[in-house]
Amino acid sequence: MTSCDRALVWFRRDLRASDHAALSHALMSARAVWCVFVFDTDILDALPSREDRRVEFIWHTIVELRLALEALGGGLSVAHGRAREVIPRLADELGVDAVFANRDYEPDAIARDVAVAETLAASGRRLVTFKDQCIFEKDEILTQAGKPYSVFTAYKNAWLKRVDAQALSPCPVEAHAGALVPDAGGPVPSLASLGFSRTNLTDLKLPLGIAGGRALLEDFAGRIDHYAERRDFPAVRGPSYLSVHLRFGTVSLRELARLAYGRNSQGARTWLSELVWRDFYFQILWHFPRVVNRSFKPEFDTLRFENRDDWFEAWCEGRTGYPIVDAAMRQLNTTGYMHNRLRMISASFLVKDLRIDWRRGERYFAARLNDYDLAANNGGWQWAASTGCDAQPYFRIFNPVSQSEKFDPEGRFIRQYLPVLAEVPNRCIHAPWTMSPIEARAARVVIGENYPAPIVDHAEARKLALAMFAAVKSSAGRGPAAG
Ligand SMILES: Cc1cc2nc3c(=O)[nH]c(=O)nc-3n(C[C@H](O)[C@H](O)[C@H](O)COP(=O)(O)OP(=O)(O)OC[C@H]3O[C@@H](n4cnc5c(N)ncnc54)[C@H](O)[C@@H]3O)c2cc1C
C-alpha cells in the first residue's frame, strides 16, 4: 500500500462515494484526503454539441457526489479546465504527496494520465492508480500461451474460473472516512458556465446520479432471474438500463457482479456474461488500441464501402423505411439510449444493407449514446460489421423485417417511436409497404409521403454486401502466402 501524509482523490468515471477503489486506498493510506472532479475542457471542447445529456448527467451526479462526500465529513472541489494542468496545480496548492485515481483504458485517457504523472513527478509527487471499472483488467486474464484472448467464450470461461468473492469484494470507504478533509472551495459551476445548455434529460425520467443508479439496481434485482428470456424484446422491461451508471461509475461494478454471481438462475448467469463482455472489450482496447480507428481484422480495412451520404443521413434520422431501424434510431436521438438488440440490428443495417463504413455509425453512436463507452461501442460496431474479434461472420446478415417480427412481434416498440404507424395492422407493421391500398388508407399511411418507402431492397442489398466482403476475402486469399 502507498503510504503518505496527504492525498488527493481525482474522480473521473467513478462518481460515487462508496465501494470506490481509489478513495478507499487513499483513506487507508493518508492522514488527510481531499477530493476533486474536473470538468475537463480537453473532453468537453471536443463534444460535437453544446447540448449533451452526458454532461448534464455528470453535472447532476457531481452535485450529489459532493453532498455524499460532505455527509462523510469531506468535500469535493469542482474545477473547470484542462485536467492535465488543474490536477498538478491543485496537488501543489494542497501539498499532497500523491494523487489517487481509478484506471482508465482509453488511449486518450492513458496519454492524459501519463502527462499528469510526469508533471506531478517533476515536483516529487505521484499519481497512483487502481483497478475499479472492471473486475479483471489488462493482462490479468491471458491464454495459456500468455496472449490476450480474442475469442469471447474462451475469455469468459477463464474469467469465470478466476472470479471469486475476493475479486468482487467491496473497497470500503465509510469505515475510513475520518481522513476526509472538508472542502472550502466554491459552488459547483453551473451547466451554463461550463458552456452547455439543458437537454431533455430530466423530462425522460431517467433515474439520475447515485440515487438513480441505486433505484435501478434495486428494480433490476427483482427482475434479474427473468433477464435471459426478456432481454431481447425492446418493448419489454428486460435489461437493467444500468449502462449509463456503469459508464460514469454511479454504481459499483463489483456490487453488480456480486448480485449476479450469488444467484443460481439462468437470468443471473446470462447477465453476468454481459458484464464479462464489458471486461472483454476493455482488455481488447487496452491490448489493441489500433481498433479505435482500424478493423480488428486488418484485411477488412480494404472493404470498399458505398458510403452514400444521403443514405447515411436517412439512417441517422430514422428514415430508412424499415420501421425497426427507424424506431431504434429515433429512440437513440430522443433519449440517448438504444436497446441492445436494436443496436445490433441498426448497426448491421448501416454496414451490410447500406454498405456504409462502420466508423461513421460508431461516431454517430458515440455522439449520442448516454452510455457511450469507447471499448464497448467499438467492440459492438466491429462485431456487427464482422470486422472485429469474435465478430458476427460476414455472411450472417440480419434481416430487418424478420428481426422485427421476432423481437417486436406486435410492433409495440415501433408504434411508440413511430406514431405515424400506430394504426398499421400487426401483420404489416414490420414492412408497411406490403399493406394493401385499403389497409394503408385505414391506417392513414401513405408510403413515400408520411412514411418513407424502403431505402434499399434487403434481398438485393444482402447480395451486394456479400459481394463487398467476398472481394476482400478473395484478395486476402491471393495474398503473398497464397502465391
Ligand atoms: C453497435 C453497438 C454499440 C454499443 N455501444 C455501447 C456503448 O457505447 N456503451 C455500452 O455500455 N454498451 C454498448 N453496447 C452494448 C450494449 O448494447 C449496451 O451495454 C446495453 O444495451 C446497455 O443496456 P443495459 O444497461 O440495459 O444492458 P444490460 O443488458 O442490462 O447489460 C448489463 C451491462 O452489461 C454491459 N454490456 C451489455 N452488453 C454488452 C456488450 N455487448 N459489450 C460490452 N458491455 C456490455 C453494459 O455495461 C450493460 O449496462 C453496444 C452494442 C452494440 C451492438
mmCIF file of N, CA, C and O in Angstrom, residues 76-151:
data_model
loop_
_atom_site.group_PDB
_atom_site.id
_atom_site.type_symbol
_atom_site.label_atom_id
_atom_site.label_comp_id
_atom_site.label_asym_id
_atom_site.label_seq_id
_atom_site.Cartn_x
_atom_site.Cartn_y
_atom_site.Cartn_z
ATOM 1 N N LEU A 76 -15.756 18.115 -2.014
ATOM 2 C CA LEU A 76 -15.326 17.861 -3.397
ATOM 3 C C LEU A 76 -15.068 19.200 -4.046
ATOM 4 O O LEU A 76 -15.985 20.027 -4.154
ATOM 5 N N SER A 77 -13.821 19.466 -4.445
ATOM 6 C CA SER A 77 -13.653 20.688 -5.224
ATOM 7 C C SER A 77 -13.921 20.348 -6.678
ATOM 8 O O SER A 77 -13.575 19.261 -7.157
ATOM 9 N N VAL A 78 -14.612 21.272 -7.326
ATOM 10 C CA VAL A 78 -15.025 21.031 -8.703
ATOM 11 C C VAL A 78 -14.400 22.107 -9.565
ATOM 12 O O VAL A 78 -14.635 23.299 -9.355
ATOM 13 N N ALA A 79 -13.585 21.671 -10.518
ATOM 14 C CA ALA A 79 -12.865 22.628 -11.352
ATOM 15 C C ALA A 79 -13.337 22.517 -12.796
ATOM 16 O O ALA A 79 -13.939 21.520 -13.192
ATOM 17 N N HIS A 80 -13.030 23.550 -13.572
ATOM 18 C CA HIS A 80 -13.353 23.569 -14.996
ATOM 19 C C HIS A 80 -12.090 24.031 -15.705
ATOM 20 O O HIS A 80 -11.668 25.178 -15.544
ATOM 21 N N GLY A 81 -11.465 23.137 -16.450
ATOM 22 C CA GLY A 81 -10.216 23.490 -17.123
ATOM 23 C C GLY A 81 -9.572 22.225 -17.656
ATOM 24 O O GLY A 81 -10.200 21.172 -17.708
ATOM 25 N N ARG A 82 -8.303 22.318 -18.019
ATOM 26 C CA ARG A 82 -7.604 21.130 -18.529
ATOM 27 C C ARG A 82 -7.113 20.306 -17.344
ATOM 28 O O ARG A 82 -6.288 20.787 -16.550
ATOM 29 N N ALA A 83 -7.618 19.082 -17.234
ATOM 30 C CA ALA A 83 -7.238 18.240 -16.094
ATOM 31 C C ALA A 83 -5.720 18.113 -15.990
ATOM 32 O O ALA A 83 -5.152 18.086 -14.900
ATOM 33 N N ARG A 84 -5.051 18.057 -17.139
ATOM 34 C CA ARG A 84 -3.582 17.923 -17.150
ATOM 35 C C ARG A 84 -2.910 19.062 -16.385
ATOM 36 O O ARG A 84 -1.797 18.909 -15.898
ATOM 37 N N GLU A 85 -3.558 20.233 -16.384
ATOM 38 C CA GLU A 85 -2.961 21.375 -15.674
ATOM 39 C C GLU A 85 -3.566 21.527 -14.273
ATOM 40 O O GLU A 85 -2.860 21.835 -13.316
ATOM 41 N N VAL A 86 -4.902 21.314 -14.196
ATOM 42 C CA VAL A 86 -5.601 21.560 -12.929
ATOM 43 C C VAL A 86 -5.090 20.618 -11.829
ATOM 44 O O VAL A 86 -4.836 21.044 -10.699
ATOM 45 N N ILE A 87 -4.939 19.341 -12.172
ATOM 46 C CA ILE A 87 -4.599 18.354 -11.130
ATOM 47 C C ILE A 87 -3.216 18.629 -10.529
ATOM 48 O O ILE A 87 -3.095 18.755 -9.292
ATOM 49 N N PRO A 88 -2.167 18.788 -11.351
ATOM 50 C CA PRO A 88 -0.862 19.078 -10.737
ATOM 51 C C PRO A 88 -0.872 20.395 -9.942
ATOM 52 O O PRO A 88 -0.258 20.493 -8.879
ATOM 53 N N ARG A 89 -1.613 21.398 -10.450
ATOM 54 C CA ARG A 89 -1.658 22.685 -9.736
ATOM 55 C C ARG A 89 -2.308 22.518 -8.360
ATOM 56 O O ARG A 89 -1.790 22.970 -7.351
ATOM 57 N N LEU A 90 -3.452 21.814 -8.338
ATOM 58 C CA LEU A 90 -4.153 21.614 -7.068
ATOM 59 C C LEU A 90 -3.302 20.771 -6.115
ATOM 60 O O LEU A 90 -3.268 21.028 -4.904
ATOM 61 N N ALA A 91 -2.624 19.777 -6.688
ATOM 62 C CA ALA A 91 -1.756 18.931 -5.849
ATOM 63 C C ALA A 91 -0.679 19.787 -5.183
ATOM 64 O O ALA A 91 -0.364 19.602 -4.001
ATOM 65 N N ASP A 92 -0.147 20.752 -5.939
ATOM 66 C CA ASP A 92 0.859 21.679 -5.378
ATOM 67 C C ASP A 92 0.258 22.525 -4.267
ATOM 68 O O ASP A 92 0.808 22.637 -3.186
ATOM 69 N N GLU A 93 -0.918 23.118 -4.581
ATOM 70 C CA GLU A 93 -1.557 24.008 -3.599
ATOM 71 C C GLU A 93 -1.847 23.295 -2.282
ATOM 72 O O GLU A 93 -1.672 23.852 -1.212
ATOM 73 N N LEU A 94 -2.306 22.043 -2.407
ATOM 74 C CA LEU A 94 -2.680 21.295 -1.202
ATOM 75 C C LEU A 94 -1.461 20.633 -0.556
ATOM 76 O O LEU A 94 -1.540 20.142 0.567
ATOM 77 N N GLY A 95 -0.375 20.603 -1.282
ATOM 78 C CA GLY A 95 0.850 19.968 -0.761
ATOM 79 C C GLY A 95 0.681 18.467 -0.559
ATOM 80 O O GLY A 95 1.202 17.910 0.425
ATOM 81 N N VAL A 96 -0.047 17.800 -1.466
ATOM 82 C CA VAL A 96 -0.253 16.358 -1.278
ATOM 83 C C VAL A 96 0.983 15.583 -1.763
ATOM 84 O O VAL A 96 1.735 16.054 -2.613
ATOM 85 N N ASP A 97 1.139 14.390 -1.229
ATOM 86 C CA ASP A 97 2.247 13.534 -1.667
ATOM 87 C C ASP A 97 1.847 12.752 -2.914
ATOM 88 O O ASP A 97 2.689 12.411 -3.729
ATOM 89 N N ALA A 98 0.547 12.437 -2.990
ATOM 90 C CA ALA A 98 0.127 11.583 -4.117
ATOM 91 C C ALA A 98 -1.294 11.917 -4.532
ATOM 92 O O ALA A 98 -2.113 12.356 -3.721
ATOM 93 N N VAL A 99 -1.561 11.688 -5.828
ATOM 94 C CA VAL A 99 -2.918 11.785 -6.367
ATOM 95 C C VAL A 99 -3.384 10.358 -6.607
ATOM 96 O O VAL A 99 -2.656 9.566 -7.227
ATOM 97 N N PHE A 100 -4.571 10.029 -6.118
ATOM 98 C CA PHE A 100 -5.124 8.690 -6.273
ATOM 99 C C PHE A 100 -6.252 8.741 -7.307
ATOM 100 O O PHE A 100 -7.108 9.619 -7.233
ATOM 101 N N ALA A 101 -6.257 7.789 -8.233
ATOM 102 C CA ALA A 101 -7.331 7.761 -9.238
ATOM 103 C C ALA A 101 -7.564 6.321 -9.671
ATOM 104 O O ALA A 101 -6.698 5.454 -9.474
ATOM 105 N N ASN A 102 -8.725 6.090 -10.267
ATOM 106 C CA ASN A 102 -9.007 4.766 -10.824
ATOM 107 C C ASN A 102 -8.585 4.729 -12.288
ATOM 108 O O ASN A 102 -8.747 5.708 -13.013
ATOM 109 N N ARG A 103 -8.093 3.582 -12.697
ATOM 110 C CA ARG A 103 -7.510 3.465 -14.038
ATOM 111 C C ARG A 103 -8.550 3.568 -15.137
ATOM 112 O O ARG A 103 -9.679 3.121 -14.983
ATOM 113 N N ASP A 104 -8.111 4.143 -16.252
ATOM 114 C CA ASP A 104 -8.929 4.265 -17.455
ATOM 115 C C ASP A 104 -8.129 3.606 -18.567
ATOM 116 O O ASP A 104 -6.900 3.688 -18.570
ATOM 117 N N TYR A 105 -8.826 2.958 -19.508
ATOM 118 C CA TYR A 105 -8.111 2.150 -20.512
ATOM 119 C C TYR A 105 -8.188 2.741 -21.917
ATOM 120 O O TYR A 105 -7.753 2.126 -22.875
ATOM 121 N N GLU A 106 -8.792 3.923 -22.034
ATOM 122 C CA GLU A 106 -8.898 4.546 -23.357
ATOM 123 C C GLU A 106 -7.576 5.245 -23.693
ATOM 124 O O GLU A 106 -6.986 5.888 -22.815
ATOM 125 N N PRO A 107 -7.153 5.162 -24.952
ATOM 126 C CA PRO A 107 -5.835 5.736 -25.298
ATOM 127 C C PRO A 107 -5.682 7.207 -24.887
ATOM 128 O O PRO A 107 -4.630 7.580 -24.344
ATOM 129 N N ASP A 108 -6.710 8.032 -25.094
ATOM 130 C CA ASP A 108 -6.567 9.451 -24.733
ATOM 131 C C ASP A 108 -6.424 9.622 -23.226
ATOM 132 O O ASP A 108 -5.670 10.482 -22.748
ATOM 133 N N ALA A 109 -7.174 8.809 -22.487
ATOM 134 C CA ALA A 109 -7.116 8.911 -21.031
ATOM 135 C C ALA A 109 -5.753 8.422 -20.531
ATOM 136 O O ALA A 109 -5.179 9.006 -19.601
ATOM 137 N N ILE A 110 -5.235 7.389 -21.169
ATOM 138 C CA ILE A 110 -3.909 6.887 -20.770
ATOM 139 C C ILE A 110 -2.861 7.982 -21.013
ATOM 140 O O ILE A 110 -2.021 8.271 -20.159
ATOM 141 N N ALA A 111 -2.964 8.643 -22.186
ATOM 142 C CA ALA A 111 -1.999 9.715 -22.501
ATOM 143 C C ALA A 111 -2.121 10.859 -21.492
ATOM 144 O O ALA A 111 -1.111 11.417 -21.027
ATOM 145 N N ARG A 112 -3.367 11.195 -21.137
ATOM 146 C CA ARG A 112 -3.565 12.264 -20.140
ATOM 147 C C ARG A 112 -2.921 11.884 -18.810
ATOM 148 O O ARG A 112 -2.230 12.686 -18.183
ATOM 149 N N ASP A 113 -3.137 10.645 -18.397
ATOM 150 C CA ASP A 113 -2.610 10.217 -17.103
ATOM 151 C C ASP A 113 -1.079 10.183 -17.097
ATOM 152 O O ASP A 113 -0.451 10.516 -16.087
ATOM 153 N N VAL A 114 -0.503 9.806 -18.237
ATOM 154 C CA VAL A 114 0.963 9.813 -18.329
ATOM 155 C C VAL A 114 1.459 11.255 -18.165
ATOM 156 O O VAL A 114 2.402 11.533 -17.408
ATOM 157 N N ALA A 115 0.765 12.191 -18.843
ATOM 158 C CA ALA A 115 1.181 13.601 -18.762
ATOM 159 C C ALA A 115 1.043 14.109 -17.326
ATOM 160 O O ALA A 115 1.943 14.794 -16.806
ATOM 161 N N VAL A 116 -0.069 13.776 -16.673
ATOM 162 C CA VAL A 116 -0.274 14.236 -15.286
ATOM 163 C C VAL A 116 0.799 13.629 -14.379
ATOM 164 O O VAL A 116 1.388 14.324 -13.536
ATOM 165 N N ALA A 117 1.051 12.339 -14.568
ATOM 166 C CA ALA A 117 2.054 11.670 -13.716
ATOM 167 C C ALA A 117 3.423 12.338 -13.882
ATOM 168 O O ALA A 117 4.149 12.545 -12.898
ATOM 169 N N GLU A 118 3.760 12.710 -15.132
ATOM 170 C CA GLU A 118 5.070 13.340 -15.362
ATOM 171 C C GLU A 118 5.153 14.698 -14.683
ATOM 172 O O GLU A 118 6.153 15.041 -14.056
ATOM 173 N N THR A 119 4.065 15.476 -14.816
ATOM 174 C CA THR A 119 4.093 16.809 -14.190
ATOM 175 C C THR A 119 4.159 16.678 -12.671
ATOM 176 O O THR A 119 4.884 17.415 -12.000
ATOM 177 N N LEU A 120 3.406 15.729 -12.133
ATOM 178 C CA LEU A 120 3.444 15.533 -10.678
ATOM 179 C C LEU A 120 4.852 15.122 -10.245
ATOM 180 O O LEU A 120 5.371 15.620 -9.236
ATOM 181 N N ALA A 121 5.441 14.211 -11.030
ATOM 182 C CA ALA A 121 6.763 13.687 -10.660
ATOM 183 C C ALA A 121 7.795 14.808 -10.600
ATOM 184 O O ALA A 121 8.698 14.788 -9.752
ATOM 185 N N ALA A 122 7.619 15.815 -11.482
ATOM 186 C CA ALA A 122 8.583 16.924 -11.504
ATOM 187 C C ALA A 122 8.592 17.669 -10.177
ATOM 188 O O ALA A 122 9.583 18.330 -9.830
ATOM 189 N N SER A 123 7.482 17.597 -9.417
ATOM 190 C CA SER A 123 7.519 18.242 -8.097
ATOM 191 C C SER A 123 7.479 17.186 -6.988
ATOM 192 O O SER A 123 6.970 17.438 -5.887
ATOM 193 N N GLY A 124 7.952 16.024 -7.312
ATOM 194 C CA GLY A 124 8.135 14.988 -6.285
ATOM 195 C C GLY A 124 6.854 14.313 -5.823
ATOM 196 O O GLY A 124 6.797 13.749 -4.736
ATOM 197 N N ARG A 125 5.813 14.387 -6.646
ATOM 198 C CA ARG A 125 4.536 13.746 -6.254
ATOM 199 C C ARG A 125 4.266 12.566 -7.175
ATOM 200 O O ARG A 125 4.838 12.461 -8.250
ATOM 201 N N ARG A 126 3.297 11.738 -6.748
ATOM 202 C CA ARG A 126 2.992 10.541 -7.553
ATOM 203 C C ARG A 126 1.532 10.516 -7.971
ATOM 204 O O ARG A 126 0.664 11.033 -7.251
ATOM 205 N N LEU A 127 1.290 9.878 -9.118
ATOM 206 C CA LEU A 127 -0.089 9.519 -9.485
ATOM 207 C C LEU A 127 -0.189 8.018 -9.243
ATOM 208 O O LEU A 127 0.584 7.239 -9.819
ATOM 209 N N VAL A 128 -1.110 7.618 -8.366
ATOM 210 C CA VAL A 128 -1.259 6.193 -8.058
ATOM 211 C C VAL A 128 -2.621 5.762 -8.567
ATOM 212 O O VAL A 128 -3.631 6.397 -8.233
ATOM 213 N N THR A 129 -2.659 4.704 -9.382
ATOM 214 C CA THR A 129 -3.948 4.326 -9.979
ATOM 215 C C THR A 129 -4.359 2.911 -9.555
ATOM 216 O O THR A 129 -3.518 2.082 -9.199
ATOM 217 N N PHE A 130 -5.663 2.668 -9.632
ATOM 218 C CA PHE A 130 -6.239 1.413 -9.152
ATOM 219 C C PHE A 130 -7.242 0.864 -10.162
ATOM 220 O O PHE A 130 -7.849 1.615 -10.930
ATOM 221 N N LYS A 131 -7.449 -0.429 -10.064
ATOM 222 C CA LYS A 131 -8.481 -1.081 -10.887
ATOM 223 C C LYS A 131 -9.823 -0.859 -10.203
ATOM 224 O O LYS A 131 -9.972 -1.149 -9.029
ATOM 225 N N ASP A 132 -10.785 -0.343 -10.953
ATOM 226 C CA ASP A 132 -12.103 -0.108 -10.360
ATOM 227 C C ASP A 132 -13.223 -0.332 -11.361
ATOM 228 O O ASP A 132 -14.297 -0.765 -11.003
ATOM 229 N N GLN A 133 -12.958 -0.044 -12.639
ATOM 230 C CA GLN A 133 -14.082 -0.115 -13.592
ATOM 231 C C GLN A 133 -14.212 -1.464 -14.272
ATOM 232 O O GLN A 133 -15.104 -1.656 -15.082
ATOM 233 N N CYS A 134 -13.333 -2.396 -13.963
ATOM 234 C CA CYS A 134 -13.565 -3.779 -14.423
ATOM 235 C C CYS A 134 -13.236 -4.728 -13.271
ATOM 236 O O CYS A 134 -12.642 -4.325 -12.274
ATOM 237 N N ILE A 135 -13.630 -5.978 -13.468
ATOM 238 C CA ILE A 135 -13.296 -6.977 -12.444
ATOM 239 C C ILE A 135 -11.875 -7.472 -12.721
ATOM 240 O O ILE A 135 -11.063 -7.576 -11.828
ATOM 241 N N PHE A 136 -11.590 -7.792 -14.005
ATOM 242 C CA PHE A 136 -10.225 -8.163 -14.385
ATOM 243 C C PHE A 136 -9.775 -7.230 -15.509
ATOM 244 O O PHE A 136 -10.547 -6.963 -16.435
ATOM 245 N N GLU A 137 -8.560 -6.759 -15.430
ATOM 246 C CA GLU A 137 -8.109 -5.742 -16.383
ATOM 247 C C GLU A 137 -6.847 -6.196 -17.109
ATOM 248 O O GLU A 137 -6.238 -7.213 -16.769
ATOM 249 N N LYS A 138 -6.487 -5.413 -18.090
ATOM 250 C CA LYS A 138 -5.208 -5.538 -18.795
ATOM 251 C C LYS A 138 -4.883 -7.001 -19.097
ATOM 252 O O LYS A 138 -5.592 -7.664 -19.811
ATOM 253 N N ASP A 139 -3.790 -7.509 -18.501
ATOM 254 C CA ASP A 139 -3.418 -8.891 -18.815
ATOM 255 C C ASP A 139 -3.664 -9.828 -17.634
ATOM 256 O O ASP A 139 -2.964 -10.814 -17.460
ATOM 257 N N GLU A 140 -4.686 -9.517 -16.847
ATOM 258 C CA GLU A 140 -4.997 -10.424 -15.732
ATOM 259 C C GLU A 140 -5.569 -11.745 -16.218
ATOM 260 O O GLU A 140 -5.469 -12.762 -15.552
ATOM 261 N N ILE A 141 -6.248 -11.713 -17.388
ATOM 262 C CA ILE A 141 -6.784 -12.951 -17.960
ATOM 263 C C ILE A 141 -6.098 -13.151 -19.311
ATOM 264 O O ILE A 141 -6.379 -12.422 -20.262
ATOM 265 N N LEU A 142 -5.198 -14.115 -19.365
ATOM 266 C CA LEU A 142 -4.484 -14.391 -20.618
ATOM 267 C C LEU A 142 -4.635 -15.867 -20.963
ATOM 268 O O LEU A 142 -4.959 -16.683 -20.103
ATOM 269 N N THR A 143 -4.372 -16.196 -22.218
ATOM 270 C CA THR A 143 -4.421 -17.605 -22.630
ATOM 271 C C THR A 143 -3.228 -18.336 -22.000
ATOM 272 O O THR A 143 -2.321 -17.695 -21.448
ATOM 273 N N GLN A 144 -3.223 -19.660 -22.144
ATOM 274 C CA GLN A 144 -2.105 -20.429 -21.573
ATOM 275 C C GLN A 144 -0.788 -20.017 -22.209
ATOM 276 O O GLN A 144 0.264 -20.121 -21.574
ATOM 277 N N ALA A 145 -0.871 -19.521 -23.435
ATOM 278 C CA ALA A 145 0.360 -19.084 -24.107
ATOM 279 C C ALA A 145 0.736 -17.656 -23.706
ATOM 280 O O ALA A 145 1.665 -17.074 -24.274
ATOM 281 N N GLY A 146 -0.022 -17.089 -22.759
ATOM 282 C CA GLY A 146 0.300 -15.743 -22.286
ATOM 283 C C GLY A 146 -0.137 -14.641 -23.233
ATOM 284 O O GLY A 146 0.349 -13.517 -23.180
ATOM 285 N N LYS A 147 -1.091 -14.971 -24.126
ATOM 286 C CA LYS A 147 -1.571 -13.973 -25.099
ATOM 287 C C LYS A 147 -2.952 -13.473 -24.683
ATOM 288 O O LYS A 147 -3.696 -14.190 -24.008
ATOM 289 N N PRO A 148 -3.332 -12.272 -25.140
ATOM 290 C CA PRO A 148 -4.700 -11.825 -24.847
ATOM 291 C C PRO A 148 -5.724 -12.676 -25.589
ATOM 292 O O PRO A 148 -5.453 -13.142 -26.699
ATOM 293 N N TYR A 149 -6.858 -12.889 -24.964
ATOM 294 C CA TYR A 149 -7.931 -13.616 -25.646
ATOM 295 C C TYR A 149 -8.573 -12.722 -26.699
ATOM 296 O O TYR A 149 -8.802 -11.538 -26.458
ATOM 297 N N SER A 150 -8.906 -13.320 -27.849
ATOM 298 C CA SER A 150 -9.728 -12.568 -28.798
ATOM 299 C C SER A 150 -11.023 -13.318 -29.085
ATOM 300 O O SER A 150 -11.830 -12.869 -29.892
ATOM 301 N N VAL A 151 -11.236 -14.451 -28.416
ATOM 302 C CA VAL A 151 -12.500 -15.174 -28.558
ATOM 303 C C VAL A 151 -13.229 -15.072 -27.224
ATOM 304 O O VAL A 151 -12.673 -15.428 -26.176
#
